Short mmCIF file of C-alpha atoms (C1' of nucleotides) in Angstrom, two decimals:
data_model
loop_
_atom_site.label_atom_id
_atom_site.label_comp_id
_atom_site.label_asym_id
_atom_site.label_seq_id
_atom_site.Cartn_x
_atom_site.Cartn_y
_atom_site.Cartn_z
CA UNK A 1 129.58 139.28 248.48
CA UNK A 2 132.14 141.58 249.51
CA UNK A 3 135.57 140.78 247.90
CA UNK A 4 138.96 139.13 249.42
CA UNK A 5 141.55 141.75 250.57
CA UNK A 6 145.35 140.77 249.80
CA UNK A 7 147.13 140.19 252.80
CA UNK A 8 150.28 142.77 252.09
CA UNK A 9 149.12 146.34 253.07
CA UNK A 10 148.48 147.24 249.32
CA UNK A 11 147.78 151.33 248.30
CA UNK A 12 144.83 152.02 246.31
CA UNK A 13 143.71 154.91 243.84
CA UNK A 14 140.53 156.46 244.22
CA UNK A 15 139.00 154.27 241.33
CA UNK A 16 140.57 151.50 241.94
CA UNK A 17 139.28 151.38 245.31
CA UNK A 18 135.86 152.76 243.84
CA UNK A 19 135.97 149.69 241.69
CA UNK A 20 136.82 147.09 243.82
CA UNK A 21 133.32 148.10 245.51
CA UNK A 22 131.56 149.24 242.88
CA UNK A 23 130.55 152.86 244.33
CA UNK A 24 132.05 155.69 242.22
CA UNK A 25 134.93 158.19 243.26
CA UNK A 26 132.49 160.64 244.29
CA UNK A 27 130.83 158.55 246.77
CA UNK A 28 134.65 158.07 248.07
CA UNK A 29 135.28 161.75 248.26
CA UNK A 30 131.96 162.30 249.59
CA UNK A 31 132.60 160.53 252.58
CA UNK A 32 135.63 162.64 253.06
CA UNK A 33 134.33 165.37 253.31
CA UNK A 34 131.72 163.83 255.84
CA UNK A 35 135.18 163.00 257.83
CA UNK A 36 134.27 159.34 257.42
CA UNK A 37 137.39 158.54 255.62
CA UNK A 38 140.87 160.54 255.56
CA UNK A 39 143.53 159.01 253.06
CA UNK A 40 146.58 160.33 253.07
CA UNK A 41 147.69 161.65 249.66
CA UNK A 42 150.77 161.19 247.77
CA UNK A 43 151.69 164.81 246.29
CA UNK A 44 147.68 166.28 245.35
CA UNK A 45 145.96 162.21 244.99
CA UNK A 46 144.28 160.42 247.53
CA UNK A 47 146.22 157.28 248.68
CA UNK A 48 143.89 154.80 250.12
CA UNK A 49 145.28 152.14 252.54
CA UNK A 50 143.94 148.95 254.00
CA UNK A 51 142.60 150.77 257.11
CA UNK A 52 140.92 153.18 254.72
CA UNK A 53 139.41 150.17 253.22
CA UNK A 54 138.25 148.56 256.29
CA UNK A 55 136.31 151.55 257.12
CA UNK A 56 135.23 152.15 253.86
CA UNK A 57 133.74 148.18 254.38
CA UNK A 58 132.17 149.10 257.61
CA UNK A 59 130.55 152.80 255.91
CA UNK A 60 129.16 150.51 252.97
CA UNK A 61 127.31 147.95 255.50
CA UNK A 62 125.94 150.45 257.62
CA UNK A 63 124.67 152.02 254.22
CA UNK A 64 122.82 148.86 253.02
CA UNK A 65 121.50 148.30 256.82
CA UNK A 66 119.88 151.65 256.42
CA UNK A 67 122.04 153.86 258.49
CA UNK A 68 123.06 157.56 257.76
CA UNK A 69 126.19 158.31 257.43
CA UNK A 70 125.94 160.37 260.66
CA UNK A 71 124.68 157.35 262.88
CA UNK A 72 127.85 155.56 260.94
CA UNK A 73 130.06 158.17 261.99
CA UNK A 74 129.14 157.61 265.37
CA UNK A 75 129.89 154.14 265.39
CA UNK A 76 133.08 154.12 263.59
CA UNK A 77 134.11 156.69 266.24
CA UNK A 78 133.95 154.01 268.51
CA UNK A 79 136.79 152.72 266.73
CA UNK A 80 139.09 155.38 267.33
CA UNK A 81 139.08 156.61 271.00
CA UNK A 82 141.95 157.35 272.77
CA UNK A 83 143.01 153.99 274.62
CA UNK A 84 144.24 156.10 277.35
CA UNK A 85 140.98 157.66 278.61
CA UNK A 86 139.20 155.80 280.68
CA UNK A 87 135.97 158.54 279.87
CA UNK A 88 136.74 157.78 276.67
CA UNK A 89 137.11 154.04 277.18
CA UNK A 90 134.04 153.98 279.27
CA UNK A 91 132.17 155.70 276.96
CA UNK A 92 133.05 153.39 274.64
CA UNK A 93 131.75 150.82 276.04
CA UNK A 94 128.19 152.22 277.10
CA UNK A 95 127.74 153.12 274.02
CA UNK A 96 128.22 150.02 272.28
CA UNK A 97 126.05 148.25 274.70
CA UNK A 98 123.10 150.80 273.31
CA UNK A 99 124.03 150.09 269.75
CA UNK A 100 124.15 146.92 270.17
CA UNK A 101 120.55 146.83 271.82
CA UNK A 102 119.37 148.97 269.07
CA UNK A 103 120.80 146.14 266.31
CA UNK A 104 118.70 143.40 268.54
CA UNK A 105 115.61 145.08 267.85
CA UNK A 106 116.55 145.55 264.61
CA UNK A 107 116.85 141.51 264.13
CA UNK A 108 113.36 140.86 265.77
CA UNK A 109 111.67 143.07 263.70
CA UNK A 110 113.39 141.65 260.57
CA UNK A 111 112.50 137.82 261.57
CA UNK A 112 108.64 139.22 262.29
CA UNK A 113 108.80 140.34 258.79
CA UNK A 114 110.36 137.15 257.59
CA UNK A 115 107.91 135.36 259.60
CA UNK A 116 104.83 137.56 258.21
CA UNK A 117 106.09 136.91 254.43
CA UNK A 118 106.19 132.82 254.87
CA UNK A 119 102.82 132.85 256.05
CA UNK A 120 101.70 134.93 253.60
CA UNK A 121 103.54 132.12 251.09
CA UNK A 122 102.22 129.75 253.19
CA UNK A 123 98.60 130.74 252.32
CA UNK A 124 99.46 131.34 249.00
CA UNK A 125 100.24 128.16 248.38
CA UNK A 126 96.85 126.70 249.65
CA UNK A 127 94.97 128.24 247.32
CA UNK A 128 96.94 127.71 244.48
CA UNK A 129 96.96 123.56 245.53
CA UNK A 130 93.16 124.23 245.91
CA UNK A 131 92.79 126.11 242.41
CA UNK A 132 94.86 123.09 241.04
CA UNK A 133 93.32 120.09 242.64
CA UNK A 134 89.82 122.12 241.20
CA UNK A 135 91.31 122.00 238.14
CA UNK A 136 91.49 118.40 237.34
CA UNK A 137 87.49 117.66 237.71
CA UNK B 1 107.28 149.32 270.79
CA UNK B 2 104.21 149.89 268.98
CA UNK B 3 100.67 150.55 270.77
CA UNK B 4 98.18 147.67 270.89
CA UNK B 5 95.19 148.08 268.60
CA UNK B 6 91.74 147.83 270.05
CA UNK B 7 89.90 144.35 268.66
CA UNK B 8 86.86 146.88 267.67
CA UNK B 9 86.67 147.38 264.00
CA UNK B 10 87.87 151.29 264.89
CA UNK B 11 88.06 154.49 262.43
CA UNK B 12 90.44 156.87 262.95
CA UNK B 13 91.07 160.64 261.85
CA UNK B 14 94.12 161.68 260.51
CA UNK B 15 95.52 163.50 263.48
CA UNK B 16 94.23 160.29 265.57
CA UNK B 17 96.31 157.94 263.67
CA UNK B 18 98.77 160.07 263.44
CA UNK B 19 99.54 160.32 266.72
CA UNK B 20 99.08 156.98 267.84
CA UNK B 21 102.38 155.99 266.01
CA UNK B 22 104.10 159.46 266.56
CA UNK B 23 103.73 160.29 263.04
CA UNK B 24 102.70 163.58 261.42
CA UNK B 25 99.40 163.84 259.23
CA UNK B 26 101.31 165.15 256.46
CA UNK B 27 103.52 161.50 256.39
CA UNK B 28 100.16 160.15 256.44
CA UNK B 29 99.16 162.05 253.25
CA UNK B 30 102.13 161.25 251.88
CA UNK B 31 102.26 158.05 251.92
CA UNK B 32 99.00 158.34 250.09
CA UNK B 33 100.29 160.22 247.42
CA UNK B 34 102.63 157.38 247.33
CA UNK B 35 99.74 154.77 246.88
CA UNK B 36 100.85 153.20 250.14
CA UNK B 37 97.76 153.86 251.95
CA UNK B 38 93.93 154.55 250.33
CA UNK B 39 91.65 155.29 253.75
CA UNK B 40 87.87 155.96 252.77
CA UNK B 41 86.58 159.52 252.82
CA UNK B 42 83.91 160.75 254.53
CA UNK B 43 83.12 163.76 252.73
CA UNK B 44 85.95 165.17 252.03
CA UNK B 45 88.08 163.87 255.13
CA UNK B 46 89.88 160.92 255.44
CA UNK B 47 88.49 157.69 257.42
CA UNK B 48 91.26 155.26 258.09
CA UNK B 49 90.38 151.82 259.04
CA UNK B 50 91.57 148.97 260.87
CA UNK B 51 92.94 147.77 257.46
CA UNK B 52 94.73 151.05 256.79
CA UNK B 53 96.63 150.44 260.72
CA UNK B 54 97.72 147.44 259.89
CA UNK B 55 99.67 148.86 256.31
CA UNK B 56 100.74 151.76 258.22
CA UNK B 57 102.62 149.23 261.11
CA UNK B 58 104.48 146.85 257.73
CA UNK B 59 105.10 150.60 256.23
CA UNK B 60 106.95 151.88 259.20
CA UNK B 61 108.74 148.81 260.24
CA UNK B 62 109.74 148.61 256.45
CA UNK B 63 111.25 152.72 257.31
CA UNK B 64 112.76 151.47 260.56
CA UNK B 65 114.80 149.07 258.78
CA UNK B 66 115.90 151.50 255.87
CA UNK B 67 113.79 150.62 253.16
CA UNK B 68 112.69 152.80 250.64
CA UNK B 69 109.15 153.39 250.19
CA UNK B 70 109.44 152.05 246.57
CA UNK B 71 110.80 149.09 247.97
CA UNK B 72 107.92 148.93 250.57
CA UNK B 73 104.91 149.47 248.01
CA UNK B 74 106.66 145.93 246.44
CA UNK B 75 106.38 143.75 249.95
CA UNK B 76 102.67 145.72 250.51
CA UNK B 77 101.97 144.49 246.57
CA UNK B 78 102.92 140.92 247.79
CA UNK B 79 99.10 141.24 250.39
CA UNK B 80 97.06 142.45 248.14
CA UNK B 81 97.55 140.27 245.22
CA UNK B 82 94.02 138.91 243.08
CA UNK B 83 93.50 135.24 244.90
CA UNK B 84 92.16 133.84 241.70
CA UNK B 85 95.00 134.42 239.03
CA UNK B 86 97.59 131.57 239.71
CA UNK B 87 100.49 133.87 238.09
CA UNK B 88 100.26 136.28 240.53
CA UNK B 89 100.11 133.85 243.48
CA UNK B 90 102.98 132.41 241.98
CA UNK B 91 104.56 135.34 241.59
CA UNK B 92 103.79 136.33 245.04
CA UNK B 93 105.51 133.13 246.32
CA UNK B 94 108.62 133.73 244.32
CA UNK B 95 109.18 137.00 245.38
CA UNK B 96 108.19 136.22 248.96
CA UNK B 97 111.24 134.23 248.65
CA UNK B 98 113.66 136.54 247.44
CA UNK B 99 112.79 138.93 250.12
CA UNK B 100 113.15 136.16 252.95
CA UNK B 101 116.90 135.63 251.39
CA UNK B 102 117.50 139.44 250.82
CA UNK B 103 116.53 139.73 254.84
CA UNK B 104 118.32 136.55 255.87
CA UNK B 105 121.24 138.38 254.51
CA UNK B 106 120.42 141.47 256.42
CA UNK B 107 120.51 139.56 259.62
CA UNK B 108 123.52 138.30 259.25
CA UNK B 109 125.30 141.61 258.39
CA UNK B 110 123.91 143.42 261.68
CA UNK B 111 125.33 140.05 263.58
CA UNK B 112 128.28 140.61 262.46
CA UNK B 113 128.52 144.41 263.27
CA UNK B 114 126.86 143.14 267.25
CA UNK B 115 129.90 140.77 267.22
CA UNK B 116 132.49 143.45 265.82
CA UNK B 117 131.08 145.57 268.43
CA UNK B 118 131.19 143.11 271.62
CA UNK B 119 134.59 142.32 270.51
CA UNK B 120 135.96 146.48 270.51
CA UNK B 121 134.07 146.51 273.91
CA UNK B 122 135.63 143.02 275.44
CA UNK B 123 139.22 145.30 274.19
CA UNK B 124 138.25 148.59 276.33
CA UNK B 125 137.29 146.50 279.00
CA UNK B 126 140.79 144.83 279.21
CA UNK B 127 142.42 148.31 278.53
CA UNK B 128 140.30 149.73 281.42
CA UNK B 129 141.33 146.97 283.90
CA UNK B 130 144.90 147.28 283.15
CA UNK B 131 144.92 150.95 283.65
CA UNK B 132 142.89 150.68 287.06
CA UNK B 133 144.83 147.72 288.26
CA UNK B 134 148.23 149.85 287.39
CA UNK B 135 146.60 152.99 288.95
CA UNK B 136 146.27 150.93 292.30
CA UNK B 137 150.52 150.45 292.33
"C1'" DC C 1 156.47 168.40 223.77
"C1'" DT C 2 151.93 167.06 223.18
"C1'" DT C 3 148.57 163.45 223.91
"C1'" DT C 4 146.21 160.48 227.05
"C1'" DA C 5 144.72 158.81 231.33
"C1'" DC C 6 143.58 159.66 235.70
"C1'" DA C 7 143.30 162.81 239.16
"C1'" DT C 8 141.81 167.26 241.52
"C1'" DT C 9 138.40 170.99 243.38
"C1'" DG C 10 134.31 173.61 242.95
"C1'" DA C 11 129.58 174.01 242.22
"C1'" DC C 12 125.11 173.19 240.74
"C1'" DG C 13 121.55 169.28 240.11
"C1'" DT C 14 118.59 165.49 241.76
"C1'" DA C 15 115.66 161.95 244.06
"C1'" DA C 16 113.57 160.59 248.27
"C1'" DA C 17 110.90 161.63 252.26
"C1'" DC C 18 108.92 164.46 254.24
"C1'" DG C 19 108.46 169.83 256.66
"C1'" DT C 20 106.03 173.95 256.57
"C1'" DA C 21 103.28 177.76 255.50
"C1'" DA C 22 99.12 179.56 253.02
"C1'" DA C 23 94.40 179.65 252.00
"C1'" DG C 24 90.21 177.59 251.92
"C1'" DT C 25 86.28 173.80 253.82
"C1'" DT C 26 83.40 171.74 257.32
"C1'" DG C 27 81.14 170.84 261.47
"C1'" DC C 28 80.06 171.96 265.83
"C1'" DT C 29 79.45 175.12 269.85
"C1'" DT C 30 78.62 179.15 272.04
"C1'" DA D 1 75.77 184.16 263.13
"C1'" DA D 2 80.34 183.97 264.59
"C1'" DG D 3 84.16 181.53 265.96
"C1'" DC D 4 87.03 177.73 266.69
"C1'" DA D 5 89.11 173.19 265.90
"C1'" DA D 6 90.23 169.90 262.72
"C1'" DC D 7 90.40 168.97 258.27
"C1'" DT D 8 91.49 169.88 253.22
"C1'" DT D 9 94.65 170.97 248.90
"C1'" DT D 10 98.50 173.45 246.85
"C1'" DA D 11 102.98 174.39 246.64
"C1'" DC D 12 107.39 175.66 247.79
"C1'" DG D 13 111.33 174.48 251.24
"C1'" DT D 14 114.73 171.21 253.52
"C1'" DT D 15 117.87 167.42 254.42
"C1'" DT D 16 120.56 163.52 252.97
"C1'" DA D 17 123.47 161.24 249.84
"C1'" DC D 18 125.28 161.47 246.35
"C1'" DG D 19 125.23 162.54 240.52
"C1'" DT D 20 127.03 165.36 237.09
"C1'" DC D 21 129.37 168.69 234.74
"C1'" DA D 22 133.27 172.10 234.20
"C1'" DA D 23 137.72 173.72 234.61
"C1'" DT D 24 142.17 172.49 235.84
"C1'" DG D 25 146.45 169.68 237.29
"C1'" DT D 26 149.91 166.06 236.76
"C1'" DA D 27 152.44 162.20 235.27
"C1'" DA D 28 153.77 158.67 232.15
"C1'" DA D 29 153.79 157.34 226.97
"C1'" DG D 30 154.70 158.15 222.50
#
DNA sequence: CTTTACATTGACGTAAACGTAAAGTTGCTT
DNA sequence: AAGCAACTTTACGTTTACGTCAATGTAAAG
């Protein structure tokens, strides 16, 4: 879905970068200001590099999984503790184990739901075999 | 997660309900307003029924994994389609199957933010030991 | 030097999903 | 009959995540 980076560490403008995920500048800027993203800027413009992007990747899945950007700034803050804490680090580390509990429950209850809908299909197509087969006398 | 129903045909008030899936009564009326929910009346008060429960678990399971209620009233549409008109069990089959793929999709996005996450925390962990193992020189 | 294209910062608007307060039933219970 | 608890509708308020101008800046092209 999501498209192929370039390997060399390539800059990108706020629409190009807007583009290349199809969200709009202001979404971009938005999440600046909600400290989610920090480009640097080349004279008064935003200057978006492949870390930028990468985040920007991890802000956009969290958004589709239903997160809020809050919860999202939690977890990309995971990303960016100081290696030479060992609170930090710790902390780190608990708290991933939580989120990653949290995302377990979050795959049960969407496989219940995928397993309510196919029965539901399942049924479905009974009655329309039965409303068929009736059909032919 | 989610309290165990009685196998009694029960009724429940609006506060009752309510409370039994730490919701307010005014979500309750909301979702109403939405068309998500359509509990008898007794007089003028709501009676919510066994039936109504049941909607009320899919709807908030549906808000636990960040759908929209618009998106909800669709996958509650799919249950209470006419048994007897073979375009809308059709139809109900179809787009039974779009939402299975839509939610296969979601699964596989959260596994890959449980593996990003393990992966950070295997990092820390190898950070920590260093640092401890160096602290013991 | 003036377009033109793309960028910037405000700042107000909006849709969704409720929260919250007001004012009025209704049915007991004392 | 009076009061209280639980319910009702109405309606405005709040938070989140942006959308949508408006006014302005800047840099390359003609």
């Amino acid at each position: 879905m999501s498209a192929k980076p370039p390997p060399r560490p390539k800059l990108y403008s706020i629409t190009e970068l807007s583009e290349l995920y199809d969200i709009t500048p202001r979404t971009l800027r938005h999440y600046e200001d909600r400290g989610l993203l920090s480009p640097n800027r080349r004279g008064q413009q935003r200057l978006y590099q492949e870390r930028d992007r990468v985040r920007l990747q991890l802000i956009l899945r969290g958004r589709r999984l239903g997160f809020g950007l809050k919860e999202i700034e939690e977890m990309l803050d995971l990303y960016d503790a100081d290696p030479t804490e060992i609170t930090q680090l710790e902390d780190v580390i608990r708290r991933g184990d939580l989120k990653v509990e949290e995302l377990r429950v979050q795959i049960q209850e969407i496989q219940s739901l995928i397993t309510e809908i196919m029965e539901l299909k399942a049924k479905m197509e009974q009655r329309l075999a039965r409303i068929k087969t009736a059909h032919k006398n």
